[in-house]
Amino acid sequence: MAEKQKNESFQVLREGFAKARFGGTISGCPLPGMDAPINFAPAGGEENGGLNPEEYVARHFRILSATVTPYRFFDFTRPGVLKAAVPLFEKLTLYANHSIDVTRWKGFTQGPLWDDQNDPQGINCLLAADKIVDPSLARGVETGALRACSVTIWFEFEKSHPNLDCYWSRLGEVVDGEVVRLIVTKITNAGEVSIVWEGEDPYAKALEAGASGAPDHNNTEEEKDMKLTAATMALLGIAAGTELSAELLEGKINETVTGLKTKIAGLEPEAQLGKQLLEETRTRAETLYKVLKGEGALERFITGVIRTADLATARALCEEYEQAVESKVPLACPKCGEKLKRQSSRPAPEGHAAGGKRAADYKL
């Protein structure tokens, strides 16, 4: 069965195929064709089909970018995928907040274009909001109070790590040096465009002519106010009220990490002893189980329960099976008939046993 996501904005319909919503915003970068007026399809030969362009507010929006979305980790960077989907966004119905109802339309889309003059590249489109149908929304678009949109698309995708367990809960993690994500390979259909309060696209900012939509990480004059909680500062060994600096934090972090590594190294011998004790206890429980059950011993129980038990469970199994075996097959000295008790402790040196008797004198 196809995996279903609870979030209505993202739904896997079948393996490798999904439906989702993605947001964009107003684009301020002029491109060829973007200054064209609204073009209404002629009806009955009448110019603009009898519609008045002044009754519409038209703005160009960036609706999808060739980037990785920051919250759901969809990757739209595969070359040619977005560019091939440009025609899908022509003449879509415009709604608000994805309230998709034929009585709630707000306008339409027109003239989608491939924008290769901004970073990242992506799809820009003219959104025309009808002033008569919804004057409040149209006014919001006109003034810039409403500057974000979101599109509903159907698309094919691949998993970046096909064999990774618990894939959906690990989206965004870095595994083998690569972010776990969903790689969009083809957009098959576009359903609608909505005006929303904010889109997911991290590069969806109002652009100035010739400027990049990407955030500037190279502004060396930007002041960065570093703040840490009192608990974090205590963990790093920094006294409250200390003025923080990058050098101080780096030194304290390195000092803390080095100390933790030293403690871990010191605990490794004890960890090995613990592992050895656990394996010996599991082996003892398995032996007793086989003696107790004989041919009725279940291999799946041995592999699925006994061999995976923690130390407390393994000890409890040993105690239970020892009592059952003692009751079913009492242990006695084969020479004198003296009743003996089985022990789960380490065996005595080879050829000897507790009380000075030889191990060969005892048998199950």
Coordinates of C-alpha atoms in Angstrom, one line a residue:
M1 CA 0.0 0.0 0.0
A2 CA 1.2 3.5 -0.7
E3 CA 2.5 5.4 2.4
K4 CA 0.2 8.2 3.5
Q5 CA 1.5 11.3 5.3
K6 CA -0.8 12.9 7.9
N7 CA 0.2 16.4 6.7
E8 CA -2.4 17.4 4.1
S9 CA 0.3 19.5 2.3
F10 CA 2.2 16.3 1.5
Q11 CA 0.9 13.0 0.5
V12 CA 2.6 9.9 -0.9
L13 CA 0.1 8.4 -3.3
R14 CA 2.3 5.4 -4.3
E15 CA 5.9 4.5 -4.2
G16 CA 7.9 7.2 -5.9
F17 CA 4.9 9.5 -6.6
A18 CA 3.5 12.2 -4.4
K19 CA 1.3 15.3 -4.1
A20 CA 2.5 18.4 -2.2
R21 CA 2.2 22.2 -1.8
F22 CA 5.2 24.5 -2.1
G23 CA 5.4 28.3 -1.6
G24 CA 6.9 31.2 -3.4
T25 CA 6.6 35.0 -3.3
I26 CA 6.6 38.2 -5.3
S27 CA 9.5 38.6 -7.7
G28 CA 10.9 42.1 -8.3
C29 CA 13.4 41.2 -11.0
P30 CA 12.2 42.2 -14.5
L31 CA 12.7 39.6 -17.2
P32 CA 11.8 39.5 -20.9
G33 CA 8.0 39.3 -21.3
M34 CA 7.3 40.3 -17.7
D35 CA 6.2 43.8 -18.5
A36 CA 3.5 42.5 -20.8
P37 CA -0.1 43.4 -19.9
I38 CA -2.7 40.9 -18.9
N39 CA -3.8 38.9 -21.9
F40 CA -7.4 37.8 -21.8
A41 CA -8.4 35.3 -24.4
P42 CA -10.7 37.0 -27.0
A43 CA -14.3 36.0 -27.0
G44 CA -16.5 36.7 -30.0
G45 CA -13.8 38.8 -31.5
E46 CA -14.2 41.4 -28.8
E47 CA -10.8 42.8 -27.5
N48 CA -9.8 41.2 -24.1
G49 CA -13.0 39.2 -24.3
G50 CA -15.0 42.1 -22.9
L51 CA -12.9 42.1 -19.6
N52 CA -11.3 45.2 -18.2
P53 CA -7.7 44.8 -17.2
E54 CA -8.1 47.6 -14.7
E55 CA -10.3 45.3 -12.7
Y56 CA -7.3 43.1 -11.9
V57 CA -4.1 43.4 -9.9
A58 CA -1.3 41.5 -11.7
R59 CA 2.1 40.7 -10.0
H60 CA 4.9 38.4 -10.9
F61 CA 5.7 35.7 -8.3
R62 CA 8.5 33.2 -7.9
I63 CA 6.5 30.0 -7.5
L64 CA 9.1 27.3 -7.4
S65 CA 12.9 27.4 -7.0
A66 CA 15.7 25.0 -7.9
T67 CA 16.7 24.4 -4.3
V68 CA 16.1 22.0 -1.4
T69 CA 13.1 23.0 0.8
P70 CA 14.2 23.5 4.4
Y71 CA 11.4 21.8 6.3
R72 CA 10.3 18.8 4.3
F73 CA 13.6 18.4 2.3
F74 CA 12.3 18.1 -1.2
D75 CA 15.2 18.5 -3.7
F76 CA 14.3 20.4 -6.9
T77 CA 17.9 20.8 -8.1
R78 CA 18.0 18.1 -10.7
P79 CA 18.8 19.8 -14.0
G80 CA 15.9 20.3 -16.3
V81 CA 13.1 19.1 -13.9
L82 CA 11.7 22.6 -13.0
K83 CA 12.3 24.1 -16.5
A84 CA 10.4 21.3 -18.2
A85 CA 7.4 22.0 -15.8
V86 CA 7.0 25.7 -16.8
P87 CA 4.1 25.2 -19.2
L88 CA 2.1 23.4 -16.4
F89 CA 1.5 26.7 -14.6
E90 CA -0.3 28.4 -17.5
K91 CA -3.9 29.4 -16.9
L92 CA -4.3 27.9 -13.4
T93 CA -7.0 29.1 -11.0
L94 CA -5.9 31.4 -8.2
Y95 CA -7.3 30.7 -4.7
A96 CA -6.6 31.9 -1.2
N97 CA -5.1 29.5 1.4
H98 CA -5.8 26.4 -0.8
S99 CA -9.5 26.8 -0.2
I100 CA -10.2 25.0 -3.4
D101 CA -13.9 25.6 -4.2
V102 CA -15.3 26.8 -7.6
T103 CA -17.2 29.5 -5.7
R104 CA -14.0 30.8 -4.0
W105 CA -11.7 31.6 -6.9
K106 CA -9.7 34.8 -6.8
G107 CA -8.1 35.0 -10.2
F108 CA -5.8 33.1 -12.6
T109 CA -2.1 32.6 -13.6
Q110 CA -0.5 33.7 -16.9
G111 CA 2.8 33.6 -18.7
P112 CA 5.0 31.3 -16.6
L113 CA 8.7 31.9 -17.3
W114 CA 12.0 30.2 -16.5
D115 CA 14.1 32.6 -14.4
D116 CA 17.8 32.0 -15.0
Q117 CA 18.9 35.5 -14.0
N118 CA 18.5 35.0 -10.2
D119 CA 20.1 32.6 -7.8
P120 CA 18.7 30.1 -7.4
Q121 CA 17.0 29.6 -10.8
G122 CA 13.3 28.9 -10.8
I123 CA 9.8 29.5 -12.2
N124 CA 8.2 32.9 -12.2
C125 CA 4.6 33.5 -13.1
L126 CA 2.1 36.4 -13.4
L127 CA -0.8 36.1 -10.9
A128 CA -3.8 38.2 -11.6
A129 CA -6.2 38.8 -8.7
D130 CA -9.7 40.0 -9.5
K131 CA -10.6 43.3 -7.6
I132 CA -14.3 42.7 -8.0
V133 CA -14.3 39.1 -6.7
D134 CA -12.1 39.8 -3.7
P135 CA -11.1 43.5 -3.3
S136 CA -9.4 42.9 0.0
L137 CA -7.1 40.2 -1.4
A138 CA -6.4 42.2 -4.5
R139 CA -5.5 45.2 -2.4
G140 CA -3.2 43.1 -0.3
V141 CA -1.3 41.9 -3.4
E142 CA -1.2 45.4 -4.8
T143 CA 0.3 47.0 -1.7
G144 CA 2.7 44.0 -0.9
A145 CA 0.9 43.1 2.3
L146 CA 0.3 39.7 0.7
R147 CA 3.4 38.7 -1.1
A148 CA 3.6 34.9 -0.9
C149 CA 2.0 32.1 -2.9
S150 CA 1.8 28.3 -2.8
V151 CA 1.3 25.8 -5.6
T152 CA -0.1 22.3 -5.5
I153 CA 1.8 19.8 -7.7
W154 CA 2.0 16.1 -8.4
F155 CA 5.5 14.7 -9.0
E156 CA 7.7 11.7 -9.2
F157 CA 10.6 11.4 -6.8
E158 CA 13.5 9.2 -5.6
K159 CA 14.9 8.7 -2.2
S160 CA 18.5 9.9 -1.7
H161 CA 19.2 6.9 0.5
P162 CA 17.0 4.1 -0.8
N163 CA 18.1 1.5 1.7
L164 CA 18.0 3.7 4.8
D165 CA 15.8 2.4 7.6
C166 CA 13.1 4.7 9.2
Y167 CA 13.5 6.9 6.1
W168 CA 10.6 9.3 6.7
S169 CA 11.6 10.2 10.3
R170 CA 15.2 10.8 9.2
L171 CA 14.6 13.4 6.5
G172 CA 17.1 16.2 7.0
E173 CA 19.8 14.1 8.7
V174 CA 23.2 13.9 7.2
V175 CA 24.0 10.3 6.4
D176 CA 27.3 9.3 4.6
G177 CA 28.0 13.0 4.0
E178 CA 24.7 13.6 2.3
V179 CA 21.4 15.1 3.5
V180 CA 18.5 12.6 3.5
R181 CA 15.9 14.0 1.2
L182 CA 13.4 13.4 -1.6
I183 CA 14.7 14.1 -5.0
V184 CA 12.0 15.4 -7.4
T185 CA 12.6 13.8 -10.8
K186 CA 9.5 15.0 -12.7
I187 CA 6.5 17.3 -12.1
T188 CA 3.6 15.6 -13.8
N189 CA 0.8 18.1 -13.0
A190 CA 0.0 21.5 -11.4
G191 CA -3.4 21.8 -9.8
E192 CA -3.8 25.4 -8.5
V193 CA -2.0 28.4 -7.1
S194 CA -3.0 30.1 -3.8
I195 CA -2.2 33.4 -2.1
V196 CA -0.9 32.4 1.4
W197 CA 0.7 34.2 4.3
E198 CA 4.1 32.5 3.7
G199 CA 5.8 30.0 1.4
E200 CA 8.4 27.4 2.2
D201 CA 11.0 28.4 -0.4
P202 CA 14.0 29.8 1.5
Y203 CA 14.9 32.0 -1.5
A204 CA 11.4 33.4 -1.9
K205 CA 12.3 37.0 -1.1
A206 CA 11.4 40.1 -3.0
L207 CA 14.2 40.6 -5.5
E208 CA 15.7 43.8 -6.8
A209 CA 16.8 44.1 -10.4
G210 CA 20.1 42.3 -10.9
A211 CA 20.2 41.1 -7.3
S212 CA 20.4 37.6 -6.0
G213 CA 17.6 36.1 -4.0
A214 CA 20.1 34.1 -2.0
P215 CA 20.9 35.3 1.5
D216 CA 24.3 37.0 1.9
H217 CA 26.6 35.0 4.2
N218 CA 29.7 37.1 3.4
N219 CA 28.8 40.3 5.1
T220 CA 31.8 40.6 7.4
E221 CA 30.6 43.8 9.0
E222 CA 27.4 42.1 10.3
E223 CA 27.4 42.0 14.1
K224 CA 26.4 38.6 15.6
D225 CA 25.0 38.6 19.1
M226 CA 25.9 35.2 20.6
K227 CA 23.5 34.1 23.3
L228 CA 23.6 30.9 25.4
T229 CA 21.4 29.7 28.1
A230 CA 22.8 29.5 31.7
A231 CA 22.5 25.7 31.5
T232 CA 24.6 25.5 28.3
M233 CA 27.2 27.8 29.7
A234 CA 27.5 25.7 32.8
L235 CA 27.9 22.6 30.8
L236 CA 30.8 24.3 28.9
G237 CA 32.3 25.5 32.2
I238 CA 31.7 29.2 31.4
A239 CA 30.8 31.4 34.4
A240 CA 27.6 33.4 34.2
G241 CA 28.1 36.9 32.9
T242 CA 31.2 36.0 30.9
E243 CA 31.5 38.0 27.7
L244 CA 31.3 35.4 24.9
S245 CA 33.5 35.3 21.8
A246 CA 34.0 32.8 19.0
E247 CA 37.5 31.9 20.4
L248 CA 36.3 31.3 23.9
L249 CA 33.4 29.1 22.7
E250 CA 35.7 27.1 20.4
G251 CA 38.2 26.5 23.2
K252 CA 35.6 25.4 25.7
I253 CA 33.8 23.1 23.2
N254 CA 37.1 21.5 22.3
E255 CA 38.0 21.1 26.0
T256 CA 34.6 19.5 26.7
V257 CA 34.8 17.2 23.7
T258 CA 38.3 16.1 24.7
G259 CA 37.2 15.4 28.2
L260 CA 34.2 13.3 27.0
K261 CA 36.5 11.3 24.7
T262 CA 38.8 10.5 27.6
K263 CA 35.9 9.3 29.8
I264 CA 34.6 7.1 27.0
A265 CA 38.0 5.6 26.5
G266 CA 38.3 4.8 30.2
L267 CA 34.9 3.1 30.2
E268 CA 35.6 0.9 27.2
P269 CA 37.3 -2.0 29.2
E270 CA 34.3 -2.1 31.5
A271 CA 32.0 -2.1 28.5
Q272 CA 33.8 -5.1 27.1
L273 CA 33.4 -7.0 30.3
G274 CA 29.7 -6.1 30.3
K275 CA 29.4 -7.4 26.8
Q276 CA 31.2 -10.7 27.7
L277 CA 28.9 -11.2 30.7
L278 CA 25.8 -10.6 28.6
E279 CA 26.9 -13.1 26.0
E280 CA 27.7 -15.7 28.6
T281 CA 24.3 -15.2 30.3
R282 CA 22.5 -15.5 27.0
T283 CA 24.4 -18.7 26.1
R284 CA 23.5 -20.1 29.5
A285 CA 19.8 -19.3 29.0
E286 CA 19.9 -20.8 25.5
T287 CA 21.5 -24.0 26.8
L288 CA 18.9 -24.4 29.6
Y289 CA 16.0 -23.7 27.2
K290 CA 17.2 -26.4 24.8
V291 CA 17.6 -28.9 27.7
L292 CA 14.1 -28.0 29.0
K293 CA 12.3 -28.1 25.6
G294 CA 14.3 -30.8 23.9
E295 CA 13.1 -31.2 20.3
G296 CA 10.3 -28.7 20.9
A297 CA 12.8 -25.8 21.2
L298 CA 11.8 -23.1 18.8
E299 CA 14.7 -21.5 16.8
R300 CA 12.7 -18.3 16.3
F301 CA 12.4 -17.9 20.0
I302 CA 16.1 -18.5 20.5
T303 CA 17.1 -16.0 17.9
G304 CA 14.3 -13.4 18.5
V305 CA 14.2 -13.5 22.3
I306 CA 17.1 -15.2 24.1
R307 CA 19.9 -14.0 21.8
T308 CA 18.6 -10.4 21.8
A309 CA 17.7 -10.2 25.6
D310 CA 19.3 -7.5 27.8
L311 CA 21.2 -8.7 30.9
A312 CA 18.3 -8.4 33.3
T313 CA 16.0 -10.4 30.9
A314 CA 18.7 -13.0 30.2
R315 CA 19.3 -13.5 34.0
A316 CA 15.5 -13.9 34.6
L317 CA 15.4 -16.5 31.8
C318 CA 18.3 -18.4 33.3
E319 CA 16.6 -18.4 36.7
E320 CA 13.2 -19.5 35.3
Y321 CA 14.8 -22.3 33.2
E322 CA 17.1 -23.5 36.0
Q323 CA 14.0 -24.0 38.3
A324 CA 12.1 -25.8 35.5
V325 CA 15.1 -28.1 34.6
E326 CA 15.7 -28.8 38.3
S327 CA 12.1 -29.9 38.7
K328 CA 12.0 -31.9 35.4
V329 CA 15.5 -33.4 35.5
P330 CA 16.9 -33.4 39.0
L331 CA 20.7 -33.4 39.1
A332 CA 22.3 -36.2 41.3
C333 CA 25.7 -37.7 41.8
P334 CA 25.9 -40.8 39.6
K335 CA 28.0 -42.6 42.3
C336 CA 26.3 -41.9 45.6
G337 CA 23.0 -40.5 44.5
E338 CA 23.4 -37.2 46.4
K339 CA 21.1 -34.5 45.1
L340 CA 23.0 -31.6 43.6
K341 CA 22.2 -28.1 42.5
R342 CA 23.0 -26.5 39.2
Q343 CA 24.9 -23.2 39.2
S344 CA 24.9 -20.5 36.6
S345 CA 28.3 -19.1 37.7
R346 CA 31.6 -19.6 35.8
P347 CA 32.8 -23.2 35.7
A348 CA 35.7 -24.3 37.9
P349 CA 39.1 -25.1 36.2
E350 CA 39.0 -28.0 33.8
G351 CA 38.9 -31.3 35.5
H352 CA 37.8 -29.9 38.9
A353 CA 34.5 -28.7 40.5
A354 CA 33.3 -27.2 43.8
G355 CA 33.7 -29.5 46.7
G356 CA 36.8 -31.2 45.2
K357 CA 34.8 -33.5 42.9
R358 CA 35.5 -33.8 39.2
A359 CA 33.3 -32.2 36.6
A360 CA 33.0 -35.6 34.9
D361 CA 31.1 -36.9 38.0
Y362 CA 28.2 -34.7 37.1
K363 CA 25.8 -35.0 34.2
L364 CA 22.4 -33.7 33.2

